[in-house]
mmCIF file with all atom_site columns, C-alpha atoms and ligand atoms in Angstrom:
data_model
loop_
_atom_site.group_PDB
_atom_site.id
_atom_site.type_symbol
_atom_site.label_atom_id
_atom_site.label_alt_id
_atom_site.label_comp_id
_atom_site.label_asym_id
_atom_site.label_entity_id
_atom_site.label_seq_id
_atom_site.pdbx_PDB_ins_code
_atom_site.Cartn_x
_atom_site.Cartn_y
_atom_site.Cartn_z
_atom_site.occupancy
_atom_site.B_iso_or_equiv
_atom_site.pdbx_formal_charge
_atom_site.auth_seq_id
_atom_site.auth_comp_id
_atom_site.auth_asym_id
_atom_site.auth_atom_id
_atom_site.pdbx_PDB_model_num
ATOM   1   C CA . UNK A 1 1   ? -86.828 -96.958  85.767 1.00 0.00 ? 1   UNK A CA 1
ATOM   2   C CA . UNK A 1 2   ? -88.596 -100.201 86.569 1.00 0.00 ? 2   UNK A CA 1
ATOM   3   C CA . UNK A 1 3   ? -87.548 -103.329 84.676 1.00 0.00 ? 3   UNK A CA 1
ATOM   4   C CA . UNK A 1 4   ? -88.980 -106.842 84.813 1.00 0.00 ? 4   UNK A CA 1
ATOM   5   C CA . UNK A 1 5   ? -86.520 -109.652 84.080 1.00 0.00 ? 5   UNK A CA 1
ATOM   6   C CA . UNK A 1 6   ? -88.242 -112.852 82.934 1.00 0.00 ? 6   UNK A CA 1
ATOM   7   C CA . UNK A 1 7   ? -86.460 -116.194 82.736 1.00 0.00 ? 7   UNK A CA 1
ATOM   8   C CA . UNK A 1 8   ? -88.031 -119.125 80.928 1.00 0.00 ? 8   UNK A CA 1
ATOM   9   C CA . UNK A 1 9   ? -87.973 -122.905 81.289 1.00 0.00 ? 9   UNK A CA 1
ATOM   10  C CA . UNK A 1 10  ? -85.042 -124.839 82.714 1.00 0.00 ? 10  UNK A CA 1
ATOM   11  C CA . UNK A 1 11  ? -83.081 -121.749 83.686 1.00 0.00 ? 11  UNK A CA 1
ATOM   12  C CA . UNK A 1 12  ? -83.865 -122.665 87.310 1.00 0.00 ? 12  UNK A CA 1
ATOM   13  C CA . UNK A 1 13  ? -81.640 -125.712 86.632 1.00 0.00 ? 13  UNK A CA 1
ATOM   14  C CA . UNK A 1 14  ? -78.510 -123.621 86.061 1.00 0.00 ? 14  UNK A CA 1
ATOM   15  C CA . UNK A 1 15  ? -75.531 -125.172 87.814 1.00 0.00 ? 15  UNK A CA 1
ATOM   16  C CA . UNK A 1 16  ? -76.857 -128.687 87.153 1.00 0.00 ? 16  UNK A CA 1
ATOM   17  C CA . UNK A 1 17  ? -77.943 -128.255 83.563 1.00 0.00 ? 17  UNK A CA 1
ATOM   18  C CA . UNK A 1 18  ? -75.331 -128.895 80.823 1.00 0.00 ? 18  UNK A CA 1
ATOM   19  C CA . UNK A 1 19  ? -72.516 -127.056 82.657 1.00 0.00 ? 19  UNK A CA 1
ATOM   20  C CA . UNK A 1 20  ? -70.300 -127.280 79.562 1.00 0.00 ? 20  UNK A CA 1
ATOM   21  C CA . UNK A 1 21  ? -72.759 -124.893 77.872 1.00 0.00 ? 21  UNK A CA 1
ATOM   22  C CA . UNK A 1 22  ? -74.278 -122.891 80.725 1.00 0.00 ? 22  UNK A CA 1
ATOM   23  C CA . UNK A 1 23  ? -71.486 -122.961 83.327 1.00 0.00 ? 23  UNK A CA 1
ATOM   24  C CA . UNK A 1 24  ? -71.461 -124.135 86.931 1.00 0.00 ? 24  UNK A CA 1
ATOM   25  C CA . UNK A 1 25  ? -73.065 -121.135 88.601 1.00 0.00 ? 25  UNK A CA 1
ATOM   26  C CA . UNK A 1 26  ? -76.617 -121.621 89.866 1.00 0.00 ? 26  UNK A CA 1
ATOM   27  C CA . UNK A 1 27  ? -79.879 -119.805 89.208 1.00 0.00 ? 27  UNK A CA 1
ATOM   28  C CA . UNK A 1 28  ? -79.545 -118.130 92.617 1.00 0.00 ? 28  UNK A CA 1
ATOM   29  C CA . UNK A 1 29  ? -76.128 -116.856 91.475 1.00 0.00 ? 29  UNK A CA 1
ATOM   30  C CA . UNK A 1 30  ? -77.732 -115.468 88.311 1.00 0.00 ? 30  UNK A CA 1
ATOM   31  C CA . UNK A 1 31  ? -80.440 -113.677 90.301 1.00 0.00 ? 31  UNK A CA 1
ATOM   32  C CA . UNK A 1 32  ? -77.813 -112.178 92.627 1.00 0.00 ? 32  UNK A CA 1
ATOM   33  C CA . UNK A 1 33  ? -75.727 -111.020 89.637 1.00 0.00 ? 33  UNK A CA 1
ATOM   34  C CA . UNK A 1 34  ? -78.758 -109.411 87.962 1.00 0.00 ? 34  UNK A CA 1
ATOM   35  C CA . UNK A 1 35  ? -79.612 -107.554 91.194 1.00 0.00 ? 35  UNK A CA 1
ATOM   36  C CA . UNK A 1 36  ? -76.003 -106.344 91.504 1.00 0.00 ? 36  UNK A CA 1
ATOM   37  C CA . UNK A 1 37  ? -76.073 -105.140 87.875 1.00 0.00 ? 37  UNK A CA 1
ATOM   38  C CA . UNK A 1 38  ? -79.404 -103.416 88.556 1.00 0.00 ? 38  UNK A CA 1
ATOM   39  C CA . UNK A 1 39  ? -77.918 -101.529 91.520 1.00 0.00 ? 39  UNK A CA 1
ATOM   40  C CA . UNK A 1 40  ? -74.905 -100.445 89.456 1.00 0.00 ? 40  UNK A CA 1
ATOM   41  C CA . UNK A 1 41  ? -77.155 -99.270  86.625 1.00 0.00 ? 41  UNK A CA 1
ATOM   42  C CA . UNK A 1 42  ? -79.571 -97.630  89.070 1.00 0.00 ? 42  UNK A CA 1
ATOM   43  C CA . UNK A 1 43  ? -82.530 -99.627  87.814 1.00 0.00 ? 43  UNK A CA 1
ATOM   44  C CA . UNK A 1 44  ? -85.369 -101.022 89.895 1.00 0.00 ? 44  UNK A CA 1
ATOM   45  C CA . UNK A 1 45  ? -85.444 -104.665 88.862 1.00 0.00 ? 45  UNK A CA 1
ATOM   46  C CA . UNK A 1 46  ? -87.683 -107.630 89.688 1.00 0.00 ? 46  UNK A CA 1
ATOM   47  C CA . UNK A 1 47  ? -86.576 -111.102 88.509 1.00 0.00 ? 47  UNK A CA 1
ATOM   48  C CA . UNK A 1 48  ? -89.075 -113.909 87.786 1.00 0.00 ? 48  UNK A CA 1
ATOM   49  C CA . UNK A 1 49  ? -88.745 -117.417 86.390 1.00 0.00 ? 49  UNK A CA 1
ATOM   50  C CA . UNK A 1 50  ? -91.303 -119.866 85.031 1.00 0.00 ? 50  UNK A CA 1
ATOM   51  C CA . UNK A 1 51  ? -91.291 -123.206 83.272 1.00 0.00 ? 51  UNK A CA 1
ATOM   52  C CA . UNK A 1 52  ? -94.761 -122.545 81.820 1.00 0.00 ? 52  UNK A CA 1
ATOM   53  C CA . UNK A 1 53  ? -95.465 -120.690 78.596 1.00 0.00 ? 53  UNK A CA 1
ATOM   54  C CA . UNK A 1 54  ? -98.867 -119.344 79.721 1.00 0.00 ? 54  UNK A CA 1
ATOM   55  C CA . UNK A 1 55  ? -97.376 -118.073 82.961 1.00 0.00 ? 55  UNK A CA 1
ATOM   56  C CA . UNK A 1 56  ? -94.740 -116.157 80.990 1.00 0.00 ? 56  UNK A CA 1
ATOM   57  C CA . UNK A 1 57  ? -97.508 -114.670 78.820 1.00 0.00 ? 57  UNK A CA 1
ATOM   58  C CA . UNK A 1 58  ? -99.326 -113.570 82.008 1.00 0.00 ? 58  UNK A CA 1
ATOM   59  C CA . UNK A 1 59  ? -96.118 -112.082 83.463 1.00 0.00 ? 59  UNK A CA 1
ATOM   60  C CA . UNK A 1 60  ? -95.682 -109.999 80.295 1.00 0.00 ? 60  UNK A CA 1
ATOM   61  C CA . UNK A 1 61  ? -99.329 -108.885 80.342 1.00 0.00 ? 61  UNK A CA 1
ATOM   62  C CA . UNK A 1 62  ? -99.138 -107.892 84.021 1.00 0.00 ? 62  UNK A CA 1
ATOM   63  C CA . UNK A 1 63  ? -96.007 -105.839 83.349 1.00 0.00 ? 63  UNK A CA 1
ATOM   64  C CA . UNK A 1 64  ? -98.171 -103.425 81.366 1.00 0.00 ? 64  UNK A CA 1
ATOM   65  C CA . UNK A 1 65  ? -98.578 -100.178 83.300 1.00 0.00 ? 65  UNK A CA 1
ATOM   66  C CA . UNK A 1 66  ? -96.240 -101.402 86.050 1.00 0.00 ? 66  UNK A CA 1
ATOM   67  C CA . UNK A 1 67  ? -92.804 -101.613 84.410 1.00 0.00 ? 67  UNK A CA 1
ATOM   68  C CA . UNK A 1 68  ? -90.978 -99.422  81.900 1.00 0.00 ? 68  UNK A CA 1
ATOM   69  C CA . UNK A 1 69  ? -89.388 -102.356 80.090 1.00 0.00 ? 69  UNK A CA 1
ATOM   70  C CA . UNK A 1 70  ? -88.600 -106.062 80.035 1.00 0.00 ? 70  UNK A CA 1
ATOM   71  C CA . UNK A 1 71  ? -85.437 -108.144 79.759 1.00 0.00 ? 71  UNK A CA 1
ATOM   72  C CA . UNK A 1 72  ? -86.415 -111.664 78.766 1.00 0.00 ? 72  UNK A CA 1
ATOM   73  C CA . UNK A 1 73  ? -84.636 -114.955 78.298 1.00 0.00 ? 73  UNK A CA 1
ATOM   74  C CA . UNK A 1 74  ? -87.493 -117.025 76.885 1.00 0.00 ? 74  UNK A CA 1
ATOM   75  C CA . UNK A 1 75  ? -85.140 -120.076 76.867 1.00 0.00 ? 75  UNK A CA 1
ATOM   76  C CA . UNK A 1 76  ? -86.601 -122.851 74.664 1.00 0.00 ? 76  UNK A CA 1
ATOM   77  C CA . UNK A 1 77  ? -89.753 -120.784 74.009 1.00 0.00 ? 77  UNK A CA 1
ATOM   78  C CA . UNK A 1 78  ? -87.495 -118.428 72.042 1.00 0.00 ? 78  UNK A CA 1
ATOM   79  C CA . UNK A 1 79  ? -87.632 -120.859 69.165 1.00 0.00 ? 79  UNK A CA 1
ATOM   80  C CA . UNK A 1 80  ? -91.322 -121.771 69.256 1.00 0.00 ? 80  UNK A CA 1
ATOM   81  C CA . UNK A 1 81  ? -93.578 -119.339 71.067 1.00 0.00 ? 81  UNK A CA 1
ATOM   82  C CA . UNK A 1 82  ? -95.876 -117.154 69.029 1.00 0.00 ? 82  UNK A CA 1
ATOM   83  C CA . UNK A 1 83  ? -97.799 -116.660 72.302 1.00 0.00 ? 83  UNK A CA 1
ATOM   84  C CA . UNK A 1 84  ? -94.780 -115.002 73.968 1.00 0.00 ? 84  UNK A CA 1
ATOM   85  C CA . UNK A 1 85  ? -94.156 -112.923 70.833 1.00 0.00 ? 85  UNK A CA 1
ATOM   86  C CA . UNK A 1 86  ? -97.797 -111.811 70.739 1.00 0.00 ? 86  UNK A CA 1
ATOM   87  C CA . UNK A 1 87  ? -97.722 -110.887 74.448 1.00 0.00 ? 87  UNK A CA 1
ATOM   88  C CA . UNK A 1 88  ? -94.625 -108.722 73.915 1.00 0.00 ? 88  UNK A CA 1
ATOM   89  C CA . UNK A 1 89  ? -96.303 -107.019 70.967 1.00 0.00 ? 89  UNK A CA 1
ATOM   90  C CA . UNK A 1 90  ? -99.581 -106.654 72.882 1.00 0.00 ? 90  UNK A CA 1
ATOM   91  C CA . UNK A 1 91  ? -98.088 -104.720 75.815 1.00 0.00 ? 91  UNK A CA 1
ATOM   92  C CA . UNK A 1 92  ? -95.737 -102.751 73.563 1.00 0.00 ? 92  UNK A CA 1
ATOM   93  C CA . UNK A 1 93  ? -93.124 -102.383 76.320 1.00 0.00 ? 93  UNK A CA 1
ATOM   94  C CA . UNK A 1 94  ? -89.538 -102.167 75.110 1.00 0.00 ? 94  UNK A CA 1
ATOM   95  C CA . UNK A 1 95  ? -88.007 -105.600 75.614 1.00 0.00 ? 95  UNK A CA 1
ATOM   96  C CA . UNK A 1 96  ? -84.487 -106.945 75.183 1.00 0.00 ? 96  UNK A CA 1
ATOM   97  C CA . UNK A 1 97  ? -84.014 -110.670 74.530 1.00 0.00 ? 97  UNK A CA 1
ATOM   98  C CA . UNK A 1 98  ? -80.986 -112.233 76.205 1.00 0.00 ? 98  UNK A CA 1
ATOM   99  C CA . UNK A 1 99  ? -79.337 -115.647 76.015 1.00 0.00 ? 99  UNK A CA 1
ATOM   100 C CA . UNK A 1 100 ? -76.504 -117.126 78.020 1.00 0.00 ? 100 UNK A CA 1
ATOM   101 C CA . UNK A 1 101 ? -75.198 -119.167 75.097 1.00 0.00 ? 101 UNK A CA 1
ATOM   102 C CA . UNK A 1 102 ? -74.590 -118.027 71.530 1.00 0.00 ? 102 UNK A CA 1
ATOM   103 C CA . UNK A 1 103 ? -77.691 -119.455 69.857 1.00 0.00 ? 103 UNK A CA 1
ATOM   104 C CA . UNK A 1 104 ? -76.241 -118.689 66.396 1.00 0.00 ? 104 UNK A CA 1
ATOM   105 C CA . UNK A 1 105 ? -73.404 -121.137 67.030 1.00 0.00 ? 105 UNK A CA 1
ATOM   106 C CA . UNK A 1 106 ? -75.535 -124.056 68.245 1.00 0.00 ? 106 UNK A CA 1
ATOM   107 C CA . UNK A 1 107 ? -77.987 -126.525 66.677 1.00 0.00 ? 107 UNK A CA 1
ATOM   108 C CA . UNK A 1 108 ? -79.935 -125.289 63.619 1.00 0.00 ? 108 UNK A CA 1
ATOM   109 C CA . UNK A 1 109 ? -83.215 -125.294 65.561 1.00 0.00 ? 109 UNK A CA 1
ATOM   110 C CA . UNK A 1 110 ? -81.765 -122.741 68.003 1.00 0.00 ? 110 UNK A CA 1
ATOM   111 C CA . UNK A 1 111 ? -80.575 -120.333 65.325 1.00 0.00 ? 111 UNK A CA 1
ATOM   112 C CA . UNK A 1 112 ? -84.039 -118.859 64.760 1.00 0.00 ? 112 UNK A CA 1
ATOM   113 C CA . UNK A 1 113 ? -85.735 -116.723 67.383 1.00 0.00 ? 113 UNK A CA 1
ATOM   114 C CA . UNK A 1 114 ? -89.509 -116.303 67.071 1.00 0.00 ? 114 UNK A CA 1
ATOM   115 C CA . UNK A 1 115 ? -89.658 -113.909 70.021 1.00 0.00 ? 115 UNK A CA 1
ATOM   116 C CA . UNK A 1 116 ? -86.953 -111.421 68.956 1.00 0.00 ? 116 UNK A CA 1
ATOM   117 C CA . UNK A 1 117 ? -89.483 -109.805 66.592 1.00 0.00 ? 117 UNK A CA 1
ATOM   118 C CA . UNK A 1 118 ? -91.159 -108.395 69.731 1.00 0.00 ? 118 UNK A CA 1
ATOM   119 C CA . UNK A 1 119 ? -87.884 -106.976 71.083 1.00 0.00 ? 119 UNK A CA 1
ATOM   120 C CA . UNK A 1 120 ? -85.806 -103.876 70.460 1.00 0.00 ? 120 UNK A CA 1
ATOM   121 C CA . UNK A 1 121 ? -82.508 -105.794 70.742 1.00 0.00 ? 121 UNK A CA 1
ATOM   122 C CA . UNK A 1 122 ? -80.943 -109.181 71.409 1.00 0.00 ? 122 UNK A CA 1
ATOM   123 C CA . UNK A 1 123 ? -77.811 -110.092 73.384 1.00 0.00 ? 123 UNK A CA 1
ATOM   124 C CA . UNK A 1 124 ? -76.406 -113.621 73.151 1.00 0.00 ? 124 UNK A CA 1
ATOM   125 C CA . UNK A 1 125 ? -73.403 -115.638 74.179 1.00 0.00 ? 125 UNK A CA 1
ATOM   126 C CA . UNK A 1 126 ? -72.001 -113.554 77.044 1.00 0.00 ? 126 UNK A CA 1
ATOM   127 C CA . UNK A 1 127 ? -73.095 -115.867 79.862 1.00 0.00 ? 127 UNK A CA 1
ATOM   128 C CA . UNK A 1 128 ? -74.351 -113.905 82.888 1.00 0.00 ? 128 UNK A CA 1
ATOM   129 C CA . UNK A 1 129 ? -72.982 -110.739 81.245 1.00 0.00 ? 129 UNK A CA 1
ATOM   130 C CA . UNK A 1 130 ? -75.734 -111.028 78.603 1.00 0.00 ? 130 UNK A CA 1
ATOM   131 C CA . UNK A 1 131 ? -78.176 -109.809 81.275 1.00 0.00 ? 131 UNK A CA 1
ATOM   132 C CA . UNK A 1 132 ? -76.008 -106.815 82.245 1.00 0.00 ? 132 UNK A CA 1
ATOM   133 C CA . UNK A 1 133 ? -75.665 -105.885 78.593 1.00 0.00 ? 133 UNK A CA 1
ATOM   134 C CA . UNK A 1 134 ? -79.429 -106.404 78.114 1.00 0.00 ? 134 UNK A CA 1
ATOM   135 C CA . UNK A 1 135 ? -80.247 -104.145 81.085 1.00 0.00 ? 135 UNK A CA 1
ATOM   136 C CA . UNK A 1 136 ? -77.803 -101.558 79.795 1.00 0.00 ? 136 UNK A CA 1
ATOM   137 C CA . UNK A 1 137 ? -79.306 -101.560 76.280 1.00 0.00 ? 137 UNK A CA 1
ATOM   138 C CA . UNK A 1 138 ? -82.796 -101.222 77.745 1.00 0.00 ? 138 UNK A CA 1
ATOM   139 C CA . UNK A 1 139 ? -81.705 -98.342  79.997 1.00 0.00 ? 139 UNK A CA 1
ATOM   140 C CA . UNK A 1 140 ? -80.099 -96.517  77.046 1.00 0.00 ? 140 UNK A CA 1
ATOM   141 C CA . UNK A 1 141 ? -83.266 -97.002  75.014 1.00 0.00 ? 141 UNK A CA 1
ATOM   142 C CA . UNK A 1 142 ? -85.516 -95.768  77.837 1.00 0.00 ? 142 UNK A CA 1
ATOM   143 C CA . UNK A 1 143 ? -83.314 -92.716  78.393 1.00 0.00 ? 143 UNK A CA 1
ATOM   144 C CA . UNK A 1 144 ? -83.916 -91.642  74.804 1.00 0.00 ? 144 UNK A CA 1
ATOM   145 C CA . UNK A 1 145 ? -87.671 -92.250  74.881 1.00 0.00 ? 145 UNK A CA 1
ATOM   146 C CA . UNK A 1 146 ? -89.012 -91.389  78.380 1.00 0.00 ? 146 UNK A CA 1
HETATM 147 C C1 . LIG B 2 .   ? -80.965 -120.250 76.148 1.00 0.00 ? 201 LIG B C1 1
HETATM 148 C C2 . LIG B 2 .   ? -80.789 -120.856 74.747 1.00 0.00 ? 201 LIG B C2 1
HETATM 149 C C3 . LIG B 2 .   ? -82.000 -121.680 74.361 1.00 0.00 ? 201 LIG B C3 1
HETATM 150 O O1 . LIG B 2 .   ? -81.812 -122.247 73.068 1.00 0.00 ? 201 LIG B O1 1
HETATM 151 C C4 . LIG B 2 .   ? -82.207 -122.806 75.358 1.00 0.00 ? 201 LIG B C4 1
HETATM 152 O O2 . LIG B 2 .   ? -83.395 -123.521 75.047 1.00 0.00 ? 201 LIG B O2 1
HETATM 153 C C5 . LIG B 2 .   ? -82.227 -122.332 76.766 1.00 0.00 ? 201 LIG B C5 1
HETATM 154 C C6 . LIG B 2 .   ? -81.261 -121.314 77.184 1.00 0.00 ? 201 LIG B C6 1
HETATM 155 C C7 . LIG B 2 .   ? -79.706 -119.480 76.620 1.00 0.00 ? 201 LIG B C7 1
HETATM 156 O O3 . LIG B 2 .   ? -79.836 -118.689 77.547 1.00 0.00 ? 201 LIG B O3 1
HETATM 157 O O4 . LIG B 2 .   ? -78.613 -119.711 76.094 1.00 0.00 ? 201 LIG B O4 1
HETATM 158 O O5 . LIG B 2 .   ? -82.953 -122.859 77.606 1.00 0.00 ? 201 LIG B O5 1
HETATM 159 O O6 . LIG B 2 .   ? -82.033 -119.316 76.108 1.00 0.00 ? 201 LIG B O6 1
#
């Protein structure tokens, strides 16, 4: 099973960015952890990051026909991006939305996800483990549908 992991804006700043919320591990650490999880789950995973909304839309579009599913942390675009939502709906690939922090427990503007409506599930608040759980949920879903 081939899975594309997409990380949105400012996640490349992990380690520097608000460590009290996101921890002290870096983006490179996150990528390494995702690849380790992928090996353990026997998934073929590619990880990409972009700070640009249109680039994320293009990544989702290009996943069509190439990947079986998507794990996405749209970061701030979670709360605003109809374009990312529409791209997820357009390709129709099963997608799981993940967040490092628990968006329900933060500022009001983070409580609502626009993009989750294009996803089969959401995992929040587990730090790096959110990605492992997201990959696992996607794998379970794919096993029942492929
Ligand atoms: C985030 C939560 C978002 O609200 C925020 O804009 C991010 C990171 C998370 O992983 O906790 O950039 O998606």
